[in-house]
Structures are given as C-alpha cells and as structure tokens.
C-alpha cells in the first residue's frame, strides 16, 4: 500500500453525491479533471479551520470542489463560483440541486477576469478563495483576488506543479511559465505567506496578512 492509498482509505469518504458528480462529467463529455479527493478534503478542512463564510471559486466545471466547499460553510455562508462555459455551468447547477447545496451557491458564467473586475469594482470581499481555472491567467487571478481578500483570508490554488512541468527548467512553455510566476508571486508577495502542499497536482495555500503586516 502506498502512503496515498493509506490516506485515502482512512480519511476520504466520497459519498453517492460526489460519485454522481463525477459520473456527470463522463456523461456530458467534460474534461475529467475534477480535484483529487485528498486535495478536496484538504480544501474542505482549510475552509472549516478558517471559518470561511464567503468563498470565491474560479473554475466550476461540474461543481465537484464547489460541493466540498459548500459543505464546509456554516449556516448563512455562501460560495460564488465562476465558470466560462455555459454548458458546464448547467451541469454544475443540476449537481448543486442534487447535492442539496443549491441555496448556498451562485454560479456566474463568463470570462473570469471580467467577473472578477466587476466584483472588485462593486467592493465585494471574500475570506476564502480557490483558483482552479485556465492556468494562463493564474497570475492575473491572484492579483485580483488579493484586492478582494479580507485580512487573514486564505487563497488556495490547484495544479501548481502543472504535472511536474514547473520543476523542469527546460520547459519554457507559456502556461508553465505562468504557473511558475504564480508560485513566485505567492512566495514573494508582501501581503502573503504561502506553501505548496504536495497533494494531487500541488495545492497552494496562502494566507493574506492582516494589515499592516501580520
Ligand atoms: Mg485542477
């Protein structure tokens, strides 16, 4: 048995709802890139430990991670999730109803950067973020979410290893470079303290410092 299998056997319960969400991705020919369950469980725990009440997710897909996040919310908490594809948003919406968390979740369809600009301009703030959309915009997404972060907010992001490509100095592909830049921003950002947890494809976890700097 590997360490991964040991953790999964002991700590991860994917109930019928989550199994159905995964099946909906197959049935609708969606990319099979839902968050691995161990990363999802970590995300859930981080939201609970933070006591997150207002979560912003970038990249809904079929809503697998959104449901984990919604389940971490206290009474009255909410998740706003941004999705580019109308078809994916429709599947996710059905999944939220099926999971019984529809009332906690709002889906906003369209270019995430546009949605983020609108949210920022309207003065919205959040205490927990999960970034898992197109990787080319990761640095832009990070700049935007920092502006909307409450003091002590958590910023999390999936795929920060990019399948190991960020570790290969010979890989100069644009997406790889953007994720490297994102990871450096997490490390060097004056307002952030961060780490990558080596679960799944690398789950970054950053805390936005309280002003003026703790
Ligand atoms: Mg991902």
Tab-separated table of C-alpha atoms and ligand atoms in Angstrom:
chain	number	residue	atom	x	y	z
A	1	UNK	CA	0.000	0.000	0.000
A	2	UNK	CA	1.288	3.482	-0.841
A	3	UNK	CA	1.078	6.490	1.513
A	4	UNK	CA	-1.541	7.942	-0.831
A	5	UNK	CA	-3.699	4.830	-0.592
A	6	UNK	CA	-3.311	4.737	3.185
A	7	UNK	CA	-4.570	8.341	3.467
A	8	UNK	CA	-7.427	7.756	1.059
A	9	UNK	CA	-8.589	4.570	2.777
A	10	UNK	CA	-8.541	6.169	6.196
A	11	UNK	CA	-9.733	9.731	5.641
A	12	UNK	CA	-11.609	10.178	2.376
A	13	UNK	CA	-15.298	9.446	2.093
A	14	UNK	CA	-16.750	10.138	-1.313
A	15	UNK	CA	-20.483	9.687	-0.862
A	16	UNK	CA	-23.046	8.883	-3.558
A	17	UNK	CA	-23.461	12.591	-4.335
A	18	UNK	CA	-19.794	13.062	-5.191
A	19	UNK	CA	-19.791	9.843	-7.218
A	20	UNK	CA	-22.751	11.178	-9.202
A	21	UNK	CA	-20.937	14.456	-9.837
A	22	UNK	CA	-18.002	12.530	-11.289
A	23	UNK	CA	-20.366	10.466	-13.407
A	24	UNK	CA	-21.988	13.672	-14.720
A	25	UNK	CA	-18.600	14.694	-16.107
A	26	UNK	CA	-18.334	11.448	-18.059
A	27	UNK	CA	-21.950	11.613	-19.233
A	28	UNK	CA	-21.518	15.176	-20.507
A	29	UNK	CA	-18.121	14.641	-22.150
A	30	UNK	CA	-16.477	17.119	-19.805
A	31	UNK	CA	-12.733	17.123	-19.119
A	32	UNK	CA	-12.029	14.591	-16.327
A	33	UNK	CA	-10.035	16.994	-14.252
A	34	UNK	CA	-12.003	17.146	-11.007
A	35	UNK	CA	-9.867	17.780	-7.956
A	36	UNK	CA	-8.491	14.549	-6.430
A	37	UNK	CA	-10.412	13.630	-3.256
A	38	UNK	CA	-7.440	14.125	-0.933
A	39	UNK	CA	-6.967	17.692	-2.218
A	40	UNK	CA	-10.721	18.241	-1.884
A	41	UNK	CA	-10.698	17.038	1.718
A	42	UNK	CA	-7.797	19.367	2.497
A	43	UNK	CA	-9.641	22.273	0.883
A	44	UNK	CA	-12.730	21.442	2.944
A	45	UNK	CA	-10.705	21.330	6.163
A	46	UNK	CA	-8.932	24.612	5.394
A	47	UNK	CA	-12.275	26.338	4.825
A	48	UNK	CA	-13.579	24.950	8.113
A	49	UNK	CA	-10.459	25.857	10.066
A	50	UNK	CA	-10.529	29.373	8.602
A	51	UNK	CA	-14.228	29.585	9.477
A	52	UNK	CA	-14.865	30.729	5.901
A	53	UNK	CA	-18.239	32.350	5.297
A	54	UNK	CA	-17.783	33.914	1.854
A	55	UNK	CA	-15.933	31.746	-0.640
A	56	UNK	CA	-14.954	32.661	-4.201
A	57	UNK	CA	-14.079	29.835	-6.573
A	58	UNK	CA	-12.584	30.420	-10.031
A	59	UNK	CA	-13.396	27.470	-12.318
A	60	UNK	CA	-16.571	25.500	-11.544
A	61	UNK	CA	-16.502	22.667	-14.105
A	62	UNK	CA	-19.098	20.144	-12.801
A	63	UNK	CA	-19.015	21.546	-9.274
A	64	UNK	CA	-17.111	18.749	-7.512
A	65	UNK	CA	-14.884	21.068	-5.451
A	66	UNK	CA	-17.719	23.591	-5.116
A	67	UNK	CA	-19.810	20.987	-3.275
A	68	UNK	CA	-16.925	20.181	-0.913
A	69	UNK	CA	-16.563	23.921	-0.209
A	70	UNK	CA	-20.302	24.441	0.270
A	71	UNK	CA	-20.309	21.591	2.800
A	72	UNK	CA	-17.618	23.404	4.794
A	73	UNK	CA	-19.774	26.519	5.223
A	74	UNK	CA	-21.616	27.464	8.388
A	75	UNK	CA	-25.287	28.454	8.316
A	76	UNK	CA	-25.674	31.561	6.140
A	77	UNK	CA	-22.354	31.057	4.314
A	78	UNK	CA	-22.064	31.241	0.542
A	79	UNK	CA	-19.908	30.226	-2.415
A	80	UNK	CA	-19.681	32.285	-5.579
A	81	UNK	CA	-18.217	30.203	-8.389
A	82	UNK	CA	-17.066	31.495	-11.794
A	83	UNK	CA	-17.344	29.366	-14.929
A	84	UNK	CA	-16.553	30.231	-18.541
A	85	UNK	CA	-18.632	27.529	-20.239
A	86	UNK	CA	-22.420	27.826	-20.185
A	87	UNK	CA	-22.772	24.046	-20.707
A	88	UNK	CA	-20.542	23.224	-17.728
A	89	UNK	CA	-22.424	25.723	-15.557
A	90	UNK	CA	-25.702	23.972	-16.421
A	91	UNK	CA	-24.329	20.572	-15.371
A	92	UNK	CA	-22.906	22.103	-12.180
A	93	UNK	CA	-26.234	23.741	-11.376
A	94	UNK	CA	-28.000	20.374	-11.646
A	95	UNK	CA	-25.337	18.832	-9.420
A	96	UNK	CA	-25.809	21.526	-6.754
A	97	UNK	CA	-29.549	20.834	-6.665
A	98	UNK	CA	-28.901	17.085	-6.466
A	99	UNK	CA	-26.389	17.658	-3.636
A	100	UNK	CA	-28.845	19.810	-1.676
A	101	UNK	CA	-26.466	22.813	-1.587
A	102	UNK	CA	-28.094	24.918	-4.317
A	103	UNK	CA	-29.111	27.680	-1.897
A	104	UNK	CA	-25.503	28.241	-0.802
A	105	UNK	CA	-24.004	28.546	-4.291
A	106	UNK	CA	-24.194	31.177	-7.032
A	107	UNK	CA	-22.678	30.457	-10.453
A	108	UNK	CA	-21.545	33.363	-12.595
A	109	UNK	CA	-20.952	32.482	-16.257
A	110	UNK	CA	-18.403	34.311	-18.406
A	111	UNK	CA	-14.733	35.288	-18.573
A	112	UNK	CA	-13.436	35.032	-15.006
A	113	UNK	CA	-11.323	38.186	-15.326
A	114	UNK	CA	-14.395	40.226	-16.274
A	115	UNK	CA	-16.383	38.781	-13.396
A	116	UNK	CA	-13.502	39.471	-11.008
A	117	UNK	CA	-13.182	43.093	-12.162
A	118	UNK	CA	-16.917	43.622	-11.668
A	119	UNK	CA	-16.803	42.063	-8.210
A	120	UNK	CA	-13.833	44.170	-7.192
A	121	UNK	CA	-15.369	47.362	-8.568
A	122	UNK	CA	-18.554	46.703	-6.613
A	123	UNK	CA	-16.488	46.375	-3.408
A	124	UNK	CA	-17.061	42.645	-2.806
A	125	UNK	CA	-14.739	40.876	-0.370
A	126	UNK	CA	-14.216	37.203	0.465
A	127	UNK	CA	-12.463	35.243	3.193
A	128	UNK	CA	-11.554	32.144	1.153
A	129	UNK	CA	-10.529	31.670	-2.491
A	130	UNK	CA	-9.979	28.596	-4.625
A	131	UNK	CA	-8.332	29.103	-8.016
A	132	UNK	CA	-8.656	26.189	-10.453
A	133	UNK	CA	-9.428	27.647	-13.889
A	134	UNK	CA	-7.300	28.224	-17.026
A	135	UNK	CA	-3.675	28.311	-15.895
A	136	UNK	CA	-2.560	31.045	-18.287
A	137	UNK	CA	-4.402	33.621	-16.175
A	138	UNK	CA	-3.260	32.390	-12.749
A	139	UNK	CA	-1.064	35.493	-12.089
A	140	UNK	CA	-3.914	37.819	-13.129
A	141	UNK	CA	-6.404	35.935	-10.959
A	142	UNK	CA	-4.052	36.184	-7.999
A	143	UNK	CA	-3.656	39.959	-8.359
A	144	UNK	CA	-7.424	40.350	-8.476
A	145	UNK	CA	-8.241	38.112	-5.515
A	146	UNK	CA	-5.668	39.811	-3.258
A	147	UNK	CA	-7.580	43.035	-3.852
A	148	UNK	CA	-10.797	41.367	-2.694
A	149	UNK	CA	-9.322	39.481	0.258
A	150	UNK	CA	-10.360	40.166	3.808
A	151	UNK	CA	-7.473	40.299	6.311
A	152	UNK	CA	-6.458	36.726	7.160
A	153	UNK	CA	-8.208	35.324	4.084
A	154	UNK	CA	-6.922	32.086	2.555
A	155	UNK	CA	-6.048	31.787	-1.118
A	156	UNK	CA	-5.770	28.241	-2.445
A	157	UNK	CA	-4.956	27.022	-5.960
A	158	UNK	CA	-4.757	23.670	-7.727
A	159	UNK	CA	-2.221	22.436	-10.313
A	160	UNK	CA	0.740	24.445	-9.037
A	161	UNK	CA	3.098	21.590	-10.066
A	162	UNK	CA	1.455	21.511	-13.526
A	163	UNK	CA	2.078	17.788	-13.791
A	164	UNK	CA	5.701	18.315	-12.713
A	165	UNK	CA	6.444	20.704	-15.577
A	166	UNK	CA	7.272	23.656	-13.293
A	167	UNK	CA	10.184	21.565	-11.937
A	168	UNK	CA	11.771	21.110	-15.368
A	169	UNK	CA	13.985	24.116	-16.212
A	170	UNK	CA	13.941	23.103	-19.887
A	171	UNK	CA	10.159	23.562	-20.046
A	172	UNK	CA	9.648	27.143	-21.275
A	173	UNK	CA	6.065	26.659	-22.423
A	174	UNK	CA	3.896	29.724	-21.736
A	175	UNK	CA	1.466	28.033	-19.347
A	176	UNK	CA	4.329	26.505	-17.373
A	177	UNK	CA	5.972	29.937	-17.104
A	178	UNK	CA	2.700	31.498	-15.902
A	179	UNK	CA	2.312	28.929	-13.146
A	180	UNK	CA	5.965	29.419	-12.158
A	181	UNK	CA	5.255	33.145	-11.980
A	182	UNK	CA	2.129	32.498	-9.897
A	183	UNK	CA	4.130	30.342	-7.473
A	184	UNK	CA	6.823	33.038	-7.205
A	185	UNK	CA	4.152	35.669	-6.542
A	186	UNK	CA	2.848	33.528	-3.677
A	187	UNK	CA	6.352	33.209	-2.293
A	188	UNK	CA	7.449	36.829	-2.716
A	189	UNK	CA	4.182	38.691	-2.200
A	190	UNK	CA	4.487	41.191	0.632
A	191	UNK	CA	0.932	40.552	1.703
A	192	UNK	CA	1.155	36.743	1.531
A	193	UNK	CA	2.642	33.813	3.392
A	194	UNK	CA	2.355	30.558	1.462
A	195	UNK	CA	3.289	26.936	0.828
A	196	UNK	CA	2.536	24.276	-1.765
A	197	UNK	CA	1.135	21.089	-0.243
A	198	UNK	CA	2.244	18.175	-2.456
A	199	UNK	CA	-1.207	16.613	-2.707
A	200	UNK	CA	-2.700	15.912	-6.122
A	201	UNK	CA	-1.037	18.231	-8.634
A	202	UNK	CA	0.207	20.607	-5.922
A	203	UNK	CA	-2.278	22.556	-3.809
A	204	UNK	CA	-1.008	26.041	-2.980
A	205	UNK	CA	-2.181	27.541	0.296
A	206	UNK	CA	-1.573	31.216	1.063
A	207	UNK	CA	-2.710	33.462	3.867
A	208	UNK	CA	-3.337	37.143	3.260
A	209	UNK	CA	-1.707	39.042	6.098
A	210	UNK	CA	-3.709	41.289	8.340
A	211	UNK	CA	-2.804	44.910	7.723
A	212	UNK	CA	-0.338	46.385	8.488
A	213	UNK	CA	1.619	43.152	8.160
A	214	UNK	CA	0.962	40.230	10.487
B	1	LIG	MG1	-7.364	21.442	-11.290
